[in-house]
């Protein structure tokens, strides 16, 4: 991997990192949905899978406009977050407690994505890529909404885990 010597290089590097992260999530979210016990949580993960496929497409659009490949980077942070998620899936837990743990894993992922998209959105603005900045803002908004939905689900579901 060539050294990032300009903000433009760093921008492309960060976008590739996110592309890897989103593709890892496309594989992980169906497993999270399958492991969820609450129907609402299951539906939430499934809905976010559809959005995540859209996030991959937005990144591809941005790379197309740059005439560059989105591939070439592995997001190690997302690898770790997904690994922690699969530990939750494997672990033996009361259903209500498992849902609480799945929500916690999901919120870590959303916060990680929010940090990444906030950064590249701002880089896109600085570099005068206004179309890309808009696309990245749309994804950032969806990650934020998903995080809020998970907070709502936690408020609704986690009290049921207290008695366990
Ligand atoms: Fe995403
Ligand atoms: Fe997300």
Short mmCIF file of N, CA, C and O in Angstrom, two decimals, residues 3-11 127:
data_model
loop_
_atom_site.label_atom_id
_atom_site.label_comp_id
_atom_site.label_asym_id
_atom_site.label_seq_id
_atom_site.Cartn_x
_atom_site.Cartn_y
_atom_site.Cartn_z
N UNK A 3 2.07 5.03 0.51
CA UNK A 3 1.87 5.96 1.61
C UNK A 3 0.88 7.04 1.20
O UNK A 3 0.94 7.55 0.08
N UNK A 4 -0.01 7.39 2.13
CA UNK A 4 -0.94 8.48 1.87
C UNK A 4 -0.22 9.79 2.10
O UNK A 4 0.09 10.13 3.23
N UNK A 5 0.08 10.51 1.02
CA UNK A 5 0.86 11.74 1.20
C UNK A 5 0.02 13.00 1.08
O UNK A 5 0.46 14.08 1.43
N UNK A 6 -1.22 12.84 0.59
CA UNK A 6 -2.11 14.00 0.53
C UNK A 6 -3.43 13.65 1.20
O UNK A 6 -3.70 12.47 1.46
N UNK A 7 -4.24 14.66 1.47
CA UNK A 7 -5.55 14.40 2.07
C UNK A 7 -6.41 13.57 1.11
O UNK A 7 -7.21 12.75 1.53
N UNK A 8 -6.19 13.79 -0.18
CA UNK A 8 -6.90 13.02 -1.20
C UNK A 8 -6.57 11.51 -1.07
O UNK A 8 -7.45 10.67 -1.13
N UNK A 9 -5.29 11.21 -0.87
CA UNK A 9 -4.88 9.81 -0.69
C UNK A 9 -5.52 9.23 0.57
O UNK A 9 -5.98 8.09 0.59
N UNK A 10 -5.49 10.03 1.63
CA UNK A 10 -6.05 9.58 2.90
C UNK A 10 -7.55 9.34 2.75
O UNK A 10 -8.09 8.35 3.27
N UNK A 11 -8.21 10.23 2.03
CA UNK A 11 -9.65 10.11 1.76
C UNK A 11 -9.95 8.78 1.07
O UNK A 11 -10.84 8.03 1.50
N UNK A 127 -12.33 18.61 -0.08
CA UNK A 127 -11.76 18.33 -1.40
C UNK A 127 -12.71 18.73 -2.54
O UNK A 127 -12.42 18.46 -3.71
#
